[in-house]
Structure formats: C-alpha cells, structure tokens
Short mmCIF file of N, CA and C in Angstrom, two decimals:
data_model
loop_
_atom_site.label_atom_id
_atom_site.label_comp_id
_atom_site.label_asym_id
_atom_site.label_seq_id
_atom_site.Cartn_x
_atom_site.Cartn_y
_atom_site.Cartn_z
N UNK F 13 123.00 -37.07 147.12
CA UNK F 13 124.23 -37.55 147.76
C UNK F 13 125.41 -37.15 146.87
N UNK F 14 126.36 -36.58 147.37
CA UNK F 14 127.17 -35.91 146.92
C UNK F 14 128.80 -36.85 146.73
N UNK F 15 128.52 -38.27 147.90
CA UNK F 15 129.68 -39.03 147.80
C UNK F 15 129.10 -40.01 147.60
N UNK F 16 129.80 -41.06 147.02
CA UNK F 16 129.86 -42.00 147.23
C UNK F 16 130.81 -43.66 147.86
N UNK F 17 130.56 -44.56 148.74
CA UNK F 17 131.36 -45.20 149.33
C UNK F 17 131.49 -46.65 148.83
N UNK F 18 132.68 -47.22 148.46
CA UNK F 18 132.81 -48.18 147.81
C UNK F 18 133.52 -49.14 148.62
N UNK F 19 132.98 -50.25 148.90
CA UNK F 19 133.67 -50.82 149.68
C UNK F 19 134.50 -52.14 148.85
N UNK F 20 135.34 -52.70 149.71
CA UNK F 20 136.19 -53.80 149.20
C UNK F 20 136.86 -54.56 149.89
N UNK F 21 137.26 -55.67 149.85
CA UNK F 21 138.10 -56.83 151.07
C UNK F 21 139.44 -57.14 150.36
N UNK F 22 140.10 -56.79 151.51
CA UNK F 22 141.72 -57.30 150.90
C UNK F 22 141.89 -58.61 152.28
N UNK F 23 142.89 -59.54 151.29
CA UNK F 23 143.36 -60.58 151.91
C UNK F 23 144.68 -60.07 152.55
N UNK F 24 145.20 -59.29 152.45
CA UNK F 24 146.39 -58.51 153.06
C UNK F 24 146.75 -56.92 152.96
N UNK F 25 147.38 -56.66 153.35
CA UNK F 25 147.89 -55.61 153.90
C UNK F 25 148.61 -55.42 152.50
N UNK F 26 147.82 -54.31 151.54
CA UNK F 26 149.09 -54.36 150.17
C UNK F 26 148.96 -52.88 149.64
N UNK F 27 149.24 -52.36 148.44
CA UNK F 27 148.70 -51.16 147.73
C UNK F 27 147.78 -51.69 146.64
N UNK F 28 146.79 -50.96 146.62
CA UNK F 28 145.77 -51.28 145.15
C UNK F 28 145.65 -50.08 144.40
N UNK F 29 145.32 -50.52 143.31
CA UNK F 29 144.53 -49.22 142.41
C UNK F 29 143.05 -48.82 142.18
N UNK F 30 142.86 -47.97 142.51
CA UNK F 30 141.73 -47.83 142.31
C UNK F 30 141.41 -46.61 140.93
N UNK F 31 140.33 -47.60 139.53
CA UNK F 31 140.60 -46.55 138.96
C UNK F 31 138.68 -46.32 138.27
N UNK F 32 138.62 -44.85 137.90
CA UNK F 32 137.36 -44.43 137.54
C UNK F 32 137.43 -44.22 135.88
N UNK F 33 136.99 -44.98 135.17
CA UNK F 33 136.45 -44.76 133.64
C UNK F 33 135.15 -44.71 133.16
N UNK F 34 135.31 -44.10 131.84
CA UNK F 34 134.15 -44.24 131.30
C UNK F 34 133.30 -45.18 130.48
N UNK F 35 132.64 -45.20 129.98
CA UNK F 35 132.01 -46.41 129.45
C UNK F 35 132.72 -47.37 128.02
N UNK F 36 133.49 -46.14 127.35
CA UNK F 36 134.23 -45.70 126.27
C UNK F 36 135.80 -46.69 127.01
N UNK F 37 135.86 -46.64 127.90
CA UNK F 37 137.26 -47.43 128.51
C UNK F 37 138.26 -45.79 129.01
N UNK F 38 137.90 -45.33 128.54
CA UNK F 38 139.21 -44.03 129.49
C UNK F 38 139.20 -43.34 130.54
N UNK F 39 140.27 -43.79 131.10
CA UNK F 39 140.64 -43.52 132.49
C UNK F 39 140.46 -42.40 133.02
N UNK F 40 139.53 -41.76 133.79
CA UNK F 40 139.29 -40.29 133.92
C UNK F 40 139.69 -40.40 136.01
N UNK F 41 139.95 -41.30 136.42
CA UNK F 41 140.58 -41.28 137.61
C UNK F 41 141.41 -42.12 138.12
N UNK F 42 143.09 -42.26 138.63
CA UNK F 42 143.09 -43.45 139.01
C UNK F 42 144.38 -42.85 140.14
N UNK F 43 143.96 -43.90 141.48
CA UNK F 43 144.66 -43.26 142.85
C UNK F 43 145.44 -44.86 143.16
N UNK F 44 146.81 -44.47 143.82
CA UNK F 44 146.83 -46.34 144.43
C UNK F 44 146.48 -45.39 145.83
N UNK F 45 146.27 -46.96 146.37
CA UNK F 45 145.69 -46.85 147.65
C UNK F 45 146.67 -47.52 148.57
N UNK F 46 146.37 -47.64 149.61
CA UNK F 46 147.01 -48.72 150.83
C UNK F 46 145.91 -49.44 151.48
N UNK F 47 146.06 -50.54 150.62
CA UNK F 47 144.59 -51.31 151.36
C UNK F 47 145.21 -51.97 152.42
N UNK F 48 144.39 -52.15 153.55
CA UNK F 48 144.63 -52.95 154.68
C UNK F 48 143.70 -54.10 154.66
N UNK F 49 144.19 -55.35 155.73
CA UNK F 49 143.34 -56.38 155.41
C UNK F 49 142.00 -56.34 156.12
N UNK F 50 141.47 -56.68 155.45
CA UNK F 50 139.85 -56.56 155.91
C UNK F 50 138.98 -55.61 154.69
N UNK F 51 138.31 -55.14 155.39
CA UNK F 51 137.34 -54.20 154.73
C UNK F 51 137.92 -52.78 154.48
N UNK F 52 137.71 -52.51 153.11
CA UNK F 52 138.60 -51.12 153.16
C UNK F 52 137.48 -50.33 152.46
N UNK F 53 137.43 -48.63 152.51
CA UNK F 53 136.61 -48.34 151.80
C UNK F 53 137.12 -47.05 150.84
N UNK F 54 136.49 -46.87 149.92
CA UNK F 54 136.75 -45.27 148.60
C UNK F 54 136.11 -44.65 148.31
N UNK F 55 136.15 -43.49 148.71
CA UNK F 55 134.96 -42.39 148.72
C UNK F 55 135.18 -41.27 147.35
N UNK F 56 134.25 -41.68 146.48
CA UNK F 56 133.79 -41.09 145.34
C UNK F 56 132.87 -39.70 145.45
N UNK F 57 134.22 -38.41 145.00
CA UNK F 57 132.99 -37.37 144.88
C UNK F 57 132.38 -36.94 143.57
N UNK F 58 130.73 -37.22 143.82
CA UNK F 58 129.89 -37.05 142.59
C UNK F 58 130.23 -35.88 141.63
N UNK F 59 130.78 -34.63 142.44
CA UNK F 59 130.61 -33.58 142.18
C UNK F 59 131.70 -33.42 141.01
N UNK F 60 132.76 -34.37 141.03
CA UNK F 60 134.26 -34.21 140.05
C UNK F 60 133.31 -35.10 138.80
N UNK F 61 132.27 -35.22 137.90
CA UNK F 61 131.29 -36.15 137.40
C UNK F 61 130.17 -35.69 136.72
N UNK F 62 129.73 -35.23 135.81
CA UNK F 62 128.54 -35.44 135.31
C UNK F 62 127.61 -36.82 135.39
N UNK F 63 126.48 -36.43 135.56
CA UNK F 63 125.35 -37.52 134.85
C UNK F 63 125.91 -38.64 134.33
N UNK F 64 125.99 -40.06 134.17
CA UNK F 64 126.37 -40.92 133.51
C UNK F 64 126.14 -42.04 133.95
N UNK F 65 127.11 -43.24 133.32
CA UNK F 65 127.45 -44.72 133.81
C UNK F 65 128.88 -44.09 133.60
N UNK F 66 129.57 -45.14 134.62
CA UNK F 66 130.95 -45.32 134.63
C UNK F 66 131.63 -46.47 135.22
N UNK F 67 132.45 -46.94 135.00
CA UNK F 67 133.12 -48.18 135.44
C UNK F 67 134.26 -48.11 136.77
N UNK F 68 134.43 -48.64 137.56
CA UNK F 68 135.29 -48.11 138.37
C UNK F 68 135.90 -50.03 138.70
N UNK F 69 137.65 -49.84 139.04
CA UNK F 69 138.18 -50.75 138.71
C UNK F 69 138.99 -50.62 140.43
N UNK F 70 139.17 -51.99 140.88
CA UNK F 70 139.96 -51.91 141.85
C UNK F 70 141.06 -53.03 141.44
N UNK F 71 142.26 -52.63 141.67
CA UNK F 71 143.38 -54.07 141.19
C UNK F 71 144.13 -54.28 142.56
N UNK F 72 144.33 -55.39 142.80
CA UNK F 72 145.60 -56.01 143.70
C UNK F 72 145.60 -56.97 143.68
N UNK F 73 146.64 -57.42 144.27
CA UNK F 73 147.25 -58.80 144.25
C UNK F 73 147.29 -59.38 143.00
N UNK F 74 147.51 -58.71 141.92
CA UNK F 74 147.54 -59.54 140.41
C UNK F 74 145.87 -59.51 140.27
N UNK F 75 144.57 -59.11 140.72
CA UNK F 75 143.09 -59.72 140.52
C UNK F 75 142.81 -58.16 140.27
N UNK F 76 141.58 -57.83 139.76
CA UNK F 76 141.22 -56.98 139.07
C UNK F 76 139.12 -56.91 139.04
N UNK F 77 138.51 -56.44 139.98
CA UNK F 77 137.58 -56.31 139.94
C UNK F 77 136.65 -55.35 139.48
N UNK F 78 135.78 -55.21 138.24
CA UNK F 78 135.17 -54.36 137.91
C UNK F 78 134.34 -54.29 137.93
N UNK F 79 133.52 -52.87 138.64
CA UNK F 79 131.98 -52.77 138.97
C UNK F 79 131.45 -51.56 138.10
N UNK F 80 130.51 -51.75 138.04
CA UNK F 80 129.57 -50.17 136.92
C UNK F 80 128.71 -49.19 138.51
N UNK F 81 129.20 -48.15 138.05
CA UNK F 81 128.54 -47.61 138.97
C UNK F 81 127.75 -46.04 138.10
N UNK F 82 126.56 -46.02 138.60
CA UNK F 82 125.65 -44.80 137.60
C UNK F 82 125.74 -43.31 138.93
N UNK F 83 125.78 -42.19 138.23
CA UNK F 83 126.02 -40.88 138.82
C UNK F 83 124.64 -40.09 138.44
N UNK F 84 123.36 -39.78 139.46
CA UNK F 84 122.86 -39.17 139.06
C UNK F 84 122.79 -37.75 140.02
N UNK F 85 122.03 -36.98 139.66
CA UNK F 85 122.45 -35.89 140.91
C UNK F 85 121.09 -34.55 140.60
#
C-alpha cells in the first residue's frame, strides 16, 4: 500500500495542522488543512518515506492529537 488514510473528527468547520515527524521530534511534513465538521480524512504517501516509525500530529481548536504511525513497504 502505497497510501495511507488517516482519519479524524472535527467539532467544527476550522483549519488544522496536520504534521509528519520523526521519532527524533523533527518535522519532516506539515500542511494546514480545512477541516470540516464531521469526519475528515489525510492521505499519506508512503512513497515521500523510508522504512520507519513516525509520529504524525493533528492540531485544532487549541487540542493537539498525537498518533505513531509505522511505514513498511
């Protein structure tokens, strides 16, 4: 699998960040978005990535959720 899809719930209609690091803490991706309310989703391509663990961060509304996500291929 060459993408990957990340999903997420916004309580409103806002901009977020969405950002990709490494385990080390540095920022090797970060996009704002336009989240809408409901279910929104972010499509990760493996291919911009080596092999690894990596952390990927979504922020809005002042809250800040961080998930680990592993890249194998």
């Amino acid at each position: 699998v060459d993408n990957s899809r990340i999903q997420f719930i916004s309580g409103k209609t806002q901009s977020a960040t969405f950002t990709i690091m490494n385990v080390l803490g540095k920022t090797l991706l970060s996009n704002t978005i336009a989240a809408r309310k409901g279910v929104n989703e972010v499509f990760v391509s493996a291919t911009d990535f080596p092999n690894g663990i990596y952390l990927y961060s979504i922020t809005a509304d002042g809250k800040t959720s961080t998930k680990r996500m592993i890249i194998r291929k």
